Short mmCIF file of C-alpha atoms in Angstrom, two decimals:
data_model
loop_
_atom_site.label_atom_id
_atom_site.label_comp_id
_atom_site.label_asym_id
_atom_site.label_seq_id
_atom_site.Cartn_x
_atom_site.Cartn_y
_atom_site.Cartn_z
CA UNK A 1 0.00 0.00 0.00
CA UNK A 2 1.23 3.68 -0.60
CA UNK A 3 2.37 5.52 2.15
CA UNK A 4 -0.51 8.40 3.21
CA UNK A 5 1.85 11.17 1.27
CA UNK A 6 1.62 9.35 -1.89
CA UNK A 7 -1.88 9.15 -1.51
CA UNK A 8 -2.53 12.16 -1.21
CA UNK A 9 0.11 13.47 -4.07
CA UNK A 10 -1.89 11.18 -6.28
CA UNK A 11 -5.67 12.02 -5.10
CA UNK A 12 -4.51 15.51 -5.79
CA UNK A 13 -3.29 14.93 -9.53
CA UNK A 14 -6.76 12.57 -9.95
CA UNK A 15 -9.15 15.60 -8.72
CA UNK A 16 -7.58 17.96 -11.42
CA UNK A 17 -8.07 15.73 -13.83
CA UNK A 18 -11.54 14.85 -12.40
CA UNK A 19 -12.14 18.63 -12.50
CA UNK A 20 -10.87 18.61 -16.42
CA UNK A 21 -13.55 15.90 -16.91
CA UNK A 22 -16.09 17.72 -15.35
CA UNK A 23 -15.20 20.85 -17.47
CA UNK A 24 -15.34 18.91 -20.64
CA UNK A 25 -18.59 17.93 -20.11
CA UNK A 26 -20.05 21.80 -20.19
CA UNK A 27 -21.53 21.90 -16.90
CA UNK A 28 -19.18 24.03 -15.13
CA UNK A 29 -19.85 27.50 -16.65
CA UNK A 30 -19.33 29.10 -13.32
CA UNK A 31 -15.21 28.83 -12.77
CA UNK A 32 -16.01 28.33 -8.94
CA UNK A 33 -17.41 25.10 -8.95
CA UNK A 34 -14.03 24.01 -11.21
CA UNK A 35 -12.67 25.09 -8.19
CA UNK A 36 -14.24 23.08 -5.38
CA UNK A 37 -14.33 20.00 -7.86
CA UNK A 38 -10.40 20.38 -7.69
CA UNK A 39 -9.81 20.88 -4.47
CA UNK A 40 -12.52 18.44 -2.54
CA UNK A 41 -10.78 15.09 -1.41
CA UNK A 42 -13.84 12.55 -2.79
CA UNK A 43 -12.10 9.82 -1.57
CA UNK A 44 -12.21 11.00 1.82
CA UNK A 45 -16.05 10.56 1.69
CA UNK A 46 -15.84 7.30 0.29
CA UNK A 47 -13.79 4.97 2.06
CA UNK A 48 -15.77 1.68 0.46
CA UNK A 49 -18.24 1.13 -2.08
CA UNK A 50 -19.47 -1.54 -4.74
CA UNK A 51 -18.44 -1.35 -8.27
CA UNK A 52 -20.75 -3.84 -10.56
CA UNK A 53 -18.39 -7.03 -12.06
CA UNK A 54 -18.18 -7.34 -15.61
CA UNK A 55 -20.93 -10.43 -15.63
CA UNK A 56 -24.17 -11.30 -13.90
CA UNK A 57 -24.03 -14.60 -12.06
CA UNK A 58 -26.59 -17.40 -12.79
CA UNK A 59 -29.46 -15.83 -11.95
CA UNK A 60 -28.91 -13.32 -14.12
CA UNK A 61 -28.02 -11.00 -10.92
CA UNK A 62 -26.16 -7.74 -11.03
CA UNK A 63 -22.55 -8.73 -8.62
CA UNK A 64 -21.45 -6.12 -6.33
CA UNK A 65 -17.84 -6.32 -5.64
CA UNK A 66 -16.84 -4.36 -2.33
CA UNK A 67 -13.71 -1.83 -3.47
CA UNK A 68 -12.17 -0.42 -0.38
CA UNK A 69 -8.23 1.08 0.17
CA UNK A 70 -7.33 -2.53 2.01
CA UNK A 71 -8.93 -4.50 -0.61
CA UNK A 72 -6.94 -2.37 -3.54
CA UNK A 73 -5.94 1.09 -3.17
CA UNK A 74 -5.11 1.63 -6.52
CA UNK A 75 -8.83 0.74 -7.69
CA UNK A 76 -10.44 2.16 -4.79
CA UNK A 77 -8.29 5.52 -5.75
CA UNK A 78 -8.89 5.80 -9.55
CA UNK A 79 -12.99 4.97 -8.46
CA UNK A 80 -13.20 7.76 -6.19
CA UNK A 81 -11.85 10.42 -8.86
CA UNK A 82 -13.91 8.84 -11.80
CA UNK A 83 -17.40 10.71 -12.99
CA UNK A 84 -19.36 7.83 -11.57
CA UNK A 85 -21.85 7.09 -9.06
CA UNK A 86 -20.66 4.61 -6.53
CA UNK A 87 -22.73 2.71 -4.73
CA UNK A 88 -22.25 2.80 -0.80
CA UNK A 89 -25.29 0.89 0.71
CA UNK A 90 -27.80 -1.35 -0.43
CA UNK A 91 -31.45 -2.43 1.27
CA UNK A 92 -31.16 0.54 3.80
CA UNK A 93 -28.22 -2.10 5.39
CA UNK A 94 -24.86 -0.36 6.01
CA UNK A 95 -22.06 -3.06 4.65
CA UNK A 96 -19.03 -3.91 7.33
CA UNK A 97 -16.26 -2.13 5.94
CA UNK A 98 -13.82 -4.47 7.84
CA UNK A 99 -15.03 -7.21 6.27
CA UNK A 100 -16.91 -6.19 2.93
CA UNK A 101 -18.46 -9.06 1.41
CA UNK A 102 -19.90 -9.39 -2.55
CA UNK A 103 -23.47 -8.62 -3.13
CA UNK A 104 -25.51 -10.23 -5.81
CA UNK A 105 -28.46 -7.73 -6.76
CA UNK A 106 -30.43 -5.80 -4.14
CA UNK A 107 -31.51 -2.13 -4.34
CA UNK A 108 -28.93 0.56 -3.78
CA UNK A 109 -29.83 3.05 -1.01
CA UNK A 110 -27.55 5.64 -1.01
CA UNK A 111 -24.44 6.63 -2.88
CA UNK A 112 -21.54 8.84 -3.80
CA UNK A 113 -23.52 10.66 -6.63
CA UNK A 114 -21.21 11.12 -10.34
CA UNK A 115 -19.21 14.66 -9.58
CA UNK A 116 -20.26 15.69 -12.92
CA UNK A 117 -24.51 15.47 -12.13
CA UNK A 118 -23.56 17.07 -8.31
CA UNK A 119 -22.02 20.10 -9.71
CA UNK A 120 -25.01 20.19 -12.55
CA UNK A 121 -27.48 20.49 -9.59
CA UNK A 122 -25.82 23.05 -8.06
CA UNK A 123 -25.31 24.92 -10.89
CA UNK A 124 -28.75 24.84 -12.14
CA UNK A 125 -29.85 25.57 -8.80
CA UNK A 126 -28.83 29.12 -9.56
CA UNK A 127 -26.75 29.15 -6.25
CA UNK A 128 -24.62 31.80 -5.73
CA UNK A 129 -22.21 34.00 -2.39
CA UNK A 130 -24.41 35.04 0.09
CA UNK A 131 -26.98 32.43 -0.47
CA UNK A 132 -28.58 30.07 2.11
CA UNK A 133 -29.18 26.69 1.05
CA UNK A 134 -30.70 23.34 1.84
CA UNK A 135 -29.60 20.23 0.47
CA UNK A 136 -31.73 17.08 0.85
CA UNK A 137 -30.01 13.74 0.65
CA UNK A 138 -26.58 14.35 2.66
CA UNK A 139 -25.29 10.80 1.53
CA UNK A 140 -21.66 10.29 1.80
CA UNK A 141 -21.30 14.36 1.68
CA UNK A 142 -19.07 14.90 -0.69
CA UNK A 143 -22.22 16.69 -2.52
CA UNK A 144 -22.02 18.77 0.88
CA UNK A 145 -18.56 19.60 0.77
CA UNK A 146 -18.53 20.91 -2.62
CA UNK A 147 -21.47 23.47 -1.74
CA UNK A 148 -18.83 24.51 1.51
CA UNK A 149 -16.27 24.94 -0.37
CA UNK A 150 -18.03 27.21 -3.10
CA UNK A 151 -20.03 28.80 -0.71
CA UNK A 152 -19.03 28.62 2.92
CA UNK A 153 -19.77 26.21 5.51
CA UNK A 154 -22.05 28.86 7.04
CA UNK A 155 -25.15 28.65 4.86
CA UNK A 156 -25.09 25.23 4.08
CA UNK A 157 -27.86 22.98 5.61
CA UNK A 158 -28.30 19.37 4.90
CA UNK A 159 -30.30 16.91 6.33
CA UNK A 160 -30.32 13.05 5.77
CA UNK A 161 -32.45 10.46 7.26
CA UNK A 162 -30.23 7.25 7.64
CA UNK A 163 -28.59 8.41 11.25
CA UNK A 164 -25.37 6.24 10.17
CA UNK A 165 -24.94 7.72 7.01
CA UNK A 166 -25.28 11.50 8.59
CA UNK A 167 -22.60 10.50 10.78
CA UNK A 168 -20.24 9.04 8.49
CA UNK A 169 -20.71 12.35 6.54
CA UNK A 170 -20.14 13.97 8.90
CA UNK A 171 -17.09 12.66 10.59
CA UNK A 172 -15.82 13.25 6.91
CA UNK A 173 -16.89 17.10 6.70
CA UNK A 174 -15.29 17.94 9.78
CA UNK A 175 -11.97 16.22 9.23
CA UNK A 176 -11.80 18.01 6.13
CA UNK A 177 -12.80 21.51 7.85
CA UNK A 178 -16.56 22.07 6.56
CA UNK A 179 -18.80 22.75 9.10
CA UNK A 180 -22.25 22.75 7.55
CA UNK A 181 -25.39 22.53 9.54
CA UNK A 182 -26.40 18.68 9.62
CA UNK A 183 -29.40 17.43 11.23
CA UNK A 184 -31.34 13.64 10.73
CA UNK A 185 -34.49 14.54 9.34
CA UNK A 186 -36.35 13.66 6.72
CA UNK A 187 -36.52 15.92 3.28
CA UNK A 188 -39.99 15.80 2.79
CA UNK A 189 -40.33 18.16 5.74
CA UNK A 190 -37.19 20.12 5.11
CA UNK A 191 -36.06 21.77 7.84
CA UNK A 192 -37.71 24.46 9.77
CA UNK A 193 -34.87 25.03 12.70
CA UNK A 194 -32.89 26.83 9.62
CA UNK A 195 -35.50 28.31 7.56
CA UNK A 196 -36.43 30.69 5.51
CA UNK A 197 -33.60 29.01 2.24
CA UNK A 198 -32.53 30.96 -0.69
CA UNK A 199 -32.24 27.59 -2.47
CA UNK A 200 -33.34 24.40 -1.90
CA UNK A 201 -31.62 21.08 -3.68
CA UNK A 202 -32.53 17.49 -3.52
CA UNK A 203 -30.49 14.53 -4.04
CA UNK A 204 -33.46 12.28 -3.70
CA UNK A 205 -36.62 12.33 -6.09
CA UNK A 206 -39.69 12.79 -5.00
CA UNK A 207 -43.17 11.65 -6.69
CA UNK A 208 -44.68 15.08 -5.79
CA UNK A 209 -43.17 18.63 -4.44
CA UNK A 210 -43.31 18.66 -1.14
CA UNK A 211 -45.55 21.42 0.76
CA UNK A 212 -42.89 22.24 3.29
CA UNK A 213 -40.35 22.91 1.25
CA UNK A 214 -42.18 26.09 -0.23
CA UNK A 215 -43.01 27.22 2.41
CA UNK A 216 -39.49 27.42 3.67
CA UNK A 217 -38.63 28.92 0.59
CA UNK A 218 -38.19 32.75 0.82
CA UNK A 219 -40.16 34.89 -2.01
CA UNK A 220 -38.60 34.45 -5.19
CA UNK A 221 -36.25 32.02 -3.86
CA UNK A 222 -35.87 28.73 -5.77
CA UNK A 223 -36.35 24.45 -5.55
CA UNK A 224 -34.41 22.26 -7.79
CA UNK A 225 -35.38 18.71 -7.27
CA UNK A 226 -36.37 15.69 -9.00
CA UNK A 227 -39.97 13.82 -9.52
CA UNK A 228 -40.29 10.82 -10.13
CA UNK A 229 -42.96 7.78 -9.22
CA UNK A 230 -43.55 4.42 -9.14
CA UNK A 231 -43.38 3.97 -12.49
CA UNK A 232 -39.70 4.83 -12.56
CA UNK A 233 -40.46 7.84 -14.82
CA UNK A 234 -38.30 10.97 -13.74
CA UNK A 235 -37.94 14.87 -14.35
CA UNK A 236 -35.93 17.69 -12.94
CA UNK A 237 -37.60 21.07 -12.43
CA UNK A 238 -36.55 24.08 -11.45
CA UNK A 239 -39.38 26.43 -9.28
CA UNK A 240 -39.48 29.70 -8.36
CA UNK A 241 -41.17 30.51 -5.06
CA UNK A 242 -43.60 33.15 -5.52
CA UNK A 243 -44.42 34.04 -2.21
CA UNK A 244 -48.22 32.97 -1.63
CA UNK A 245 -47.81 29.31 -1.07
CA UNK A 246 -47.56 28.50 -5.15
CA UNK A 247 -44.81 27.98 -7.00
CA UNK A 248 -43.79 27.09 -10.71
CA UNK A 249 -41.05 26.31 -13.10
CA UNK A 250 -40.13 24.72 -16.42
CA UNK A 251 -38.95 21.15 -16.55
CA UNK A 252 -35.21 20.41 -17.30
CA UNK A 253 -33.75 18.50 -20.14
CA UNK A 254 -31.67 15.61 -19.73
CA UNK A 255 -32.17 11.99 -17.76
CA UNK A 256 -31.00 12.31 -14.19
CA UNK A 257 -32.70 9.98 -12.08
CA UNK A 258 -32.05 9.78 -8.38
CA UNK A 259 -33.12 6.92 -5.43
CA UNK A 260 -36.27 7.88 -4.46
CA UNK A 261 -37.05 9.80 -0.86
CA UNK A 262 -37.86 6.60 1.36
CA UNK A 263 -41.67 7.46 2.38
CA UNK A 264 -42.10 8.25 -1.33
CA UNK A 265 -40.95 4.51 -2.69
CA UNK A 266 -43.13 2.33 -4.55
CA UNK A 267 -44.81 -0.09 -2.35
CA UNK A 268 -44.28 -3.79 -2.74
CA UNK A 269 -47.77 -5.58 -5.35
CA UNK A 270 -47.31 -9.44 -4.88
CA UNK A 271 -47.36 -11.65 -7.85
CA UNK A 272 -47.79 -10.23 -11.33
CA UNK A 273 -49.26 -13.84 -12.19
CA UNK A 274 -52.35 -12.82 -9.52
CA UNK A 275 -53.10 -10.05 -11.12
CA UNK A 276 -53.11 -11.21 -14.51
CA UNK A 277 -55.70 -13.80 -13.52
CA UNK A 278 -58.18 -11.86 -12.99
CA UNK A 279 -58.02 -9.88 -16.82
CA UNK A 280 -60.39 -10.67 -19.42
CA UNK A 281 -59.60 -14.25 -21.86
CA UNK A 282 -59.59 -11.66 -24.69
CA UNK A 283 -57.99 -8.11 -25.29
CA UNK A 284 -57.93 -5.30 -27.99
CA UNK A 285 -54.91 -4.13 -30.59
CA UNK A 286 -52.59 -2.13 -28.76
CA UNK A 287 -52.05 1.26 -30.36
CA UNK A 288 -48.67 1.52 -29.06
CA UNK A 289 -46.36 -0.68 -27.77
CA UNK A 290 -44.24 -0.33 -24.51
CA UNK A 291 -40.92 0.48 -26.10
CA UNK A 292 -42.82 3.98 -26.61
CA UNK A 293 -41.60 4.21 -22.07
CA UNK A 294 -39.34 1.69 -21.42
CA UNK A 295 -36.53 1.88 -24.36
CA UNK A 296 -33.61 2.98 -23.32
CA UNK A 297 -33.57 6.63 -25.22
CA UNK A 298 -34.25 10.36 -24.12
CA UNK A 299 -37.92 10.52 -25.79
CA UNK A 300 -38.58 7.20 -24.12
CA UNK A 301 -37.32 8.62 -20.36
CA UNK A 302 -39.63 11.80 -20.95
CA UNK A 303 -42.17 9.93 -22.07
CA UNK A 304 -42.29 7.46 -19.40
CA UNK A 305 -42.61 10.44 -16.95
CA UNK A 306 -45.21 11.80 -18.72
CA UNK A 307 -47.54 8.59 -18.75
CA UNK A 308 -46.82 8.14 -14.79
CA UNK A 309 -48.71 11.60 -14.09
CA UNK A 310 -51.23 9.72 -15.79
CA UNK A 311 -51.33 6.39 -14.34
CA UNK A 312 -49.75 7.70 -11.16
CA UNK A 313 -50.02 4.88 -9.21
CA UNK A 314 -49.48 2.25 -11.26
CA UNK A 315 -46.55 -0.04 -11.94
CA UNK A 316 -44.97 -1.96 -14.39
CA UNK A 317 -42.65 -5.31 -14.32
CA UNK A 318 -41.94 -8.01 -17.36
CA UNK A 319 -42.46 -11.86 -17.42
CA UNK A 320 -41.32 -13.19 -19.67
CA UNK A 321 -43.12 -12.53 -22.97
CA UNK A 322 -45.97 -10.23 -21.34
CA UNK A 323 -45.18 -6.55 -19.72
CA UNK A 324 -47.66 -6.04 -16.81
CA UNK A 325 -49.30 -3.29 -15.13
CA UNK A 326 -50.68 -3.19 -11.52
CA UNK A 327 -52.21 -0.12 -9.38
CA UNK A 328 -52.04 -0.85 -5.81
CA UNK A 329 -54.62 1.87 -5.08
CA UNK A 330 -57.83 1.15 -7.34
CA UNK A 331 -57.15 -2.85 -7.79
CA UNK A 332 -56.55 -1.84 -11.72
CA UNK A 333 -54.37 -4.32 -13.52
CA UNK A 334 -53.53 -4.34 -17.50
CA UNK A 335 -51.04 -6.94 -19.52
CA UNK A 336 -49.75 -6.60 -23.04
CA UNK A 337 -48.50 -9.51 -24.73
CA UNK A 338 -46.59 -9.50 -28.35
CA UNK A 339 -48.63 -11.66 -30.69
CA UNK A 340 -49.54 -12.10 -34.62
CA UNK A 341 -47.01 -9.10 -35.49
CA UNK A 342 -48.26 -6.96 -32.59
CA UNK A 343 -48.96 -5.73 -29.36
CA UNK A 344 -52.22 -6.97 -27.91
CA UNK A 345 -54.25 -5.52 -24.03
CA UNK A 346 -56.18 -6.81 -21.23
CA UNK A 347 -57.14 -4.57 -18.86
CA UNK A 348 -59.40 -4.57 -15.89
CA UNK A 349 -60.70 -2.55 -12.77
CA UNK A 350 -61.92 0.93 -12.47
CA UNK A 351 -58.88 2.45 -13.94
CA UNK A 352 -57.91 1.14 -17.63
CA UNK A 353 -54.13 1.47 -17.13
CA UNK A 354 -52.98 1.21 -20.49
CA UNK A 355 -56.11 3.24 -22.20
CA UNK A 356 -54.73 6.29 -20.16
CA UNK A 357 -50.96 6.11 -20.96
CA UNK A 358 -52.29 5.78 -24.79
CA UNK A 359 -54.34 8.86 -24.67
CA UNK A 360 -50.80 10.74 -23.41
CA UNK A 361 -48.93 9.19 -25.66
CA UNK A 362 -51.22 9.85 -28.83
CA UNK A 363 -51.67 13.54 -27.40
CA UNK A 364 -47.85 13.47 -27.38
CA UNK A 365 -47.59 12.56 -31.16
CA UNK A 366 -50.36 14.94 -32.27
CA UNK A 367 -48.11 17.56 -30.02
CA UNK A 368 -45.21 16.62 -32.38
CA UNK A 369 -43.21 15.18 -30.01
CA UNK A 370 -42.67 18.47 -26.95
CA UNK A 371 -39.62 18.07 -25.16
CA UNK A 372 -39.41 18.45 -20.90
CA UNK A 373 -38.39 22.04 -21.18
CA UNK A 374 -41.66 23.01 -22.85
CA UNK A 375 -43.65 21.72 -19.67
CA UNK A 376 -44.09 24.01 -17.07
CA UNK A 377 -44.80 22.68 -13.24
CA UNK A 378 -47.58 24.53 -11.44
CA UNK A 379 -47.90 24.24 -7.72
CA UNK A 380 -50.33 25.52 -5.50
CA UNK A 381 -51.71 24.66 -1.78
CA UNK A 382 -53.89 21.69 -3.46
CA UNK A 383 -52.46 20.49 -6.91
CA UNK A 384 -49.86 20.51 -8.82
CA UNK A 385 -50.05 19.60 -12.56
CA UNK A 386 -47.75 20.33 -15.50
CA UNK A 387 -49.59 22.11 -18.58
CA UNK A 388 -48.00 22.31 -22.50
CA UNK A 389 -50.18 24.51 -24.22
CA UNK A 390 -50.72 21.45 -26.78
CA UNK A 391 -51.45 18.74 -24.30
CA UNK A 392 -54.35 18.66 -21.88
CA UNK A 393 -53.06 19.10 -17.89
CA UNK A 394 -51.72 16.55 -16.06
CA UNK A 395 -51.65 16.13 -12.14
CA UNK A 396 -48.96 15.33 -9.64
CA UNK A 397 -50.56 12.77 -6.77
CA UNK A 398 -51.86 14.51 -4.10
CA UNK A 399 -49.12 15.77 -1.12
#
């Protein structure tokens, strides 16, 4: 192992060129943020994590290989300065760093966000000097340490709701001299000890913007966060606080997608194969089929987000040969099946799953094709809804 002064030499000459990186990628039109990308010590924040193998094992698993400095410095090292997100706990469990073991699947639950999308959110946040913000979603705070750094430990807040992972951060802030505000709390509340914020910024997603966090918003002041639901469908937005308990603000471009805030996750829905049982022996032509939300390309991502406003509480899983949809809530269900050269539907229950996303997405079409940025999010104290002047409204779930 390298002695701690050729660590350090080399984590210094791997955070330039993770700063370069950053550059390159045209998110860092504010020199400052260059700045804190080259001079906050990542690795400091992320003393293990998982790193996927290059194969799934037999049961067609994602393996998690633990990376830590004892395991392999050298990896561990050249991980910590790359522009990727790396995976730090999984299930809401917090691994034994002593003796990490390899994981085959489970659901991450929090991580070292990619420096690249961190520095994005701040920068779209519109944060500047002078500013008080709170983030949501402390994590390993490295996120945290970058808004000190730019800004001052002084106006930072952050809150977190795993109690371990606050305190990991923050044993890892204050060794490298930040001294944000840090509290365990949960986002969807923000934090009233600290308010009124200039800026607020989540690292979680959300399926619905949360009441509190306007109203600890000053006038004018502004929320960048990300939606998303239980049909995995996502969207940044920007809003702009005006004052009277409403708010509003265009959606973003691109396809960030964060864990979601725990309270906001999709709840578990049994056995597809129960559901199906119940639909009707015979179905109708699909009009579209389900690559329209679930291929892996931009228009698919938006799109995907715009039918979960409209199914909002449905959600979606393949077996085998059929792609199923189940809503919790109403006891809907709907399954589309490939046969005879096309798609074909069964639906049943009060809420015709499928029929909905199909109005959207023939809306969509007729709309010729609007990207996110020509939504715009309006929030007030009892809906929220996004409205295209081509498309008819649709609502947020209820806070």
């Amino acid at each position: 192992m390298n002695r701690p002064a050729d660590l350090e030499t080399d984590a210094a000459r791997l955070r330039a060129a993770l700063a370069s990186t950053v550059a390159d990628s045209g998110v860092l039109a504010d020199p400052g943020w260059r700045a804190a990308t080259a001079a906050v010590s990542r690795h400091r924040f992320v003393p293990g994590f998982y790193l996927p193998a290059d194969e799934r094992d037999d049961r067609g698993l994602t393996v998690w290989e633990p990376v830590t400095a004892e395991l392999d410095q050298d990896r561990w090292l050249a991980a910590a300065y790359s522009d990727a997100t790396l995976i730090t706990q999984f299930d809401g469990e917090e691994p034994d760093w002593k003796n990490p073991q390899v994981r085959h699947g489970g659901a991450p639950t929090s991580s070292s966000t990619l420096p690249s999308l961190v520095v994005r959110m701040w920068a779209d946040a519109d944060v500047h000097e002078g500013h008080t913000v709170l983030e949501i979603g402390t994590g390993t705070g490295y996120s945290t340490a970058l808004a000190c750094e730019r800004l001052g430990s002084a106006g930072v807040t952050s809150v977190e709701v795993d109690p371990y992972r606050l305190e990991q951060a923050a044993n890892a802030l204050y060794a490298c001299g930040y001294t944000p505000t840090l509290a365990v709390a949960d986002g969807l509340y923000g934090y009233w000890p600290e308010a009124p914020f200039d800026r607020i910024v989540a690292a979680c997603s959300f399926r619905t913007v949360p009441p509190a966090l306007i109203a600890q918003t000053r006038p004018g002041g502004k929320i960048l966060l990300t939606l998303s639901g239980w049909l995995y469908g996502y969207a940044r937005v920007l809003l702009t606080v005006t004052g009277d308990g409403t708010a509003e603000g265009q959606l973003l471009g691109g396809t960030v997608s964060f864990m979601s805030a725990r309270t906001h996750a999709a709840p578990a829905f049994g056995n597809p194969a129960h559901w199906a049982a119940d639909l009707p022996g015979k179905g109708r032509a699909a009009r579209h089929s389900p690559d329209r939300i679930t291929a892996a390309t931009e228009e698919a991502f938006h799109l995907r987000f715009l039918a979960q406003c409209a199914v909002p509480a449905a959600q979606m899983t393949a077996v085998g040969e059929m792609v199923h949809l189940v809503d919790v809530v109403t006891g809907s269900a709907a399954a589309l099946t490939f046969a005879d050269g096309g798609w074909q539907v069964r639906e049943s229950g009060e809420v015709r799953l499928w029929s909905l996303i199909e109005e959207v997405l023939d809306a969509y079409d007729a709309a010729d094709a609007p990207g996110p940025q020509t939504f715009a999010l309006h929030v007030n104290g009892t809906s929220q809804y996004l409205a295209h002047l081509q498309l008819p409204g649709l609502p947020l779930p209820s806070p």
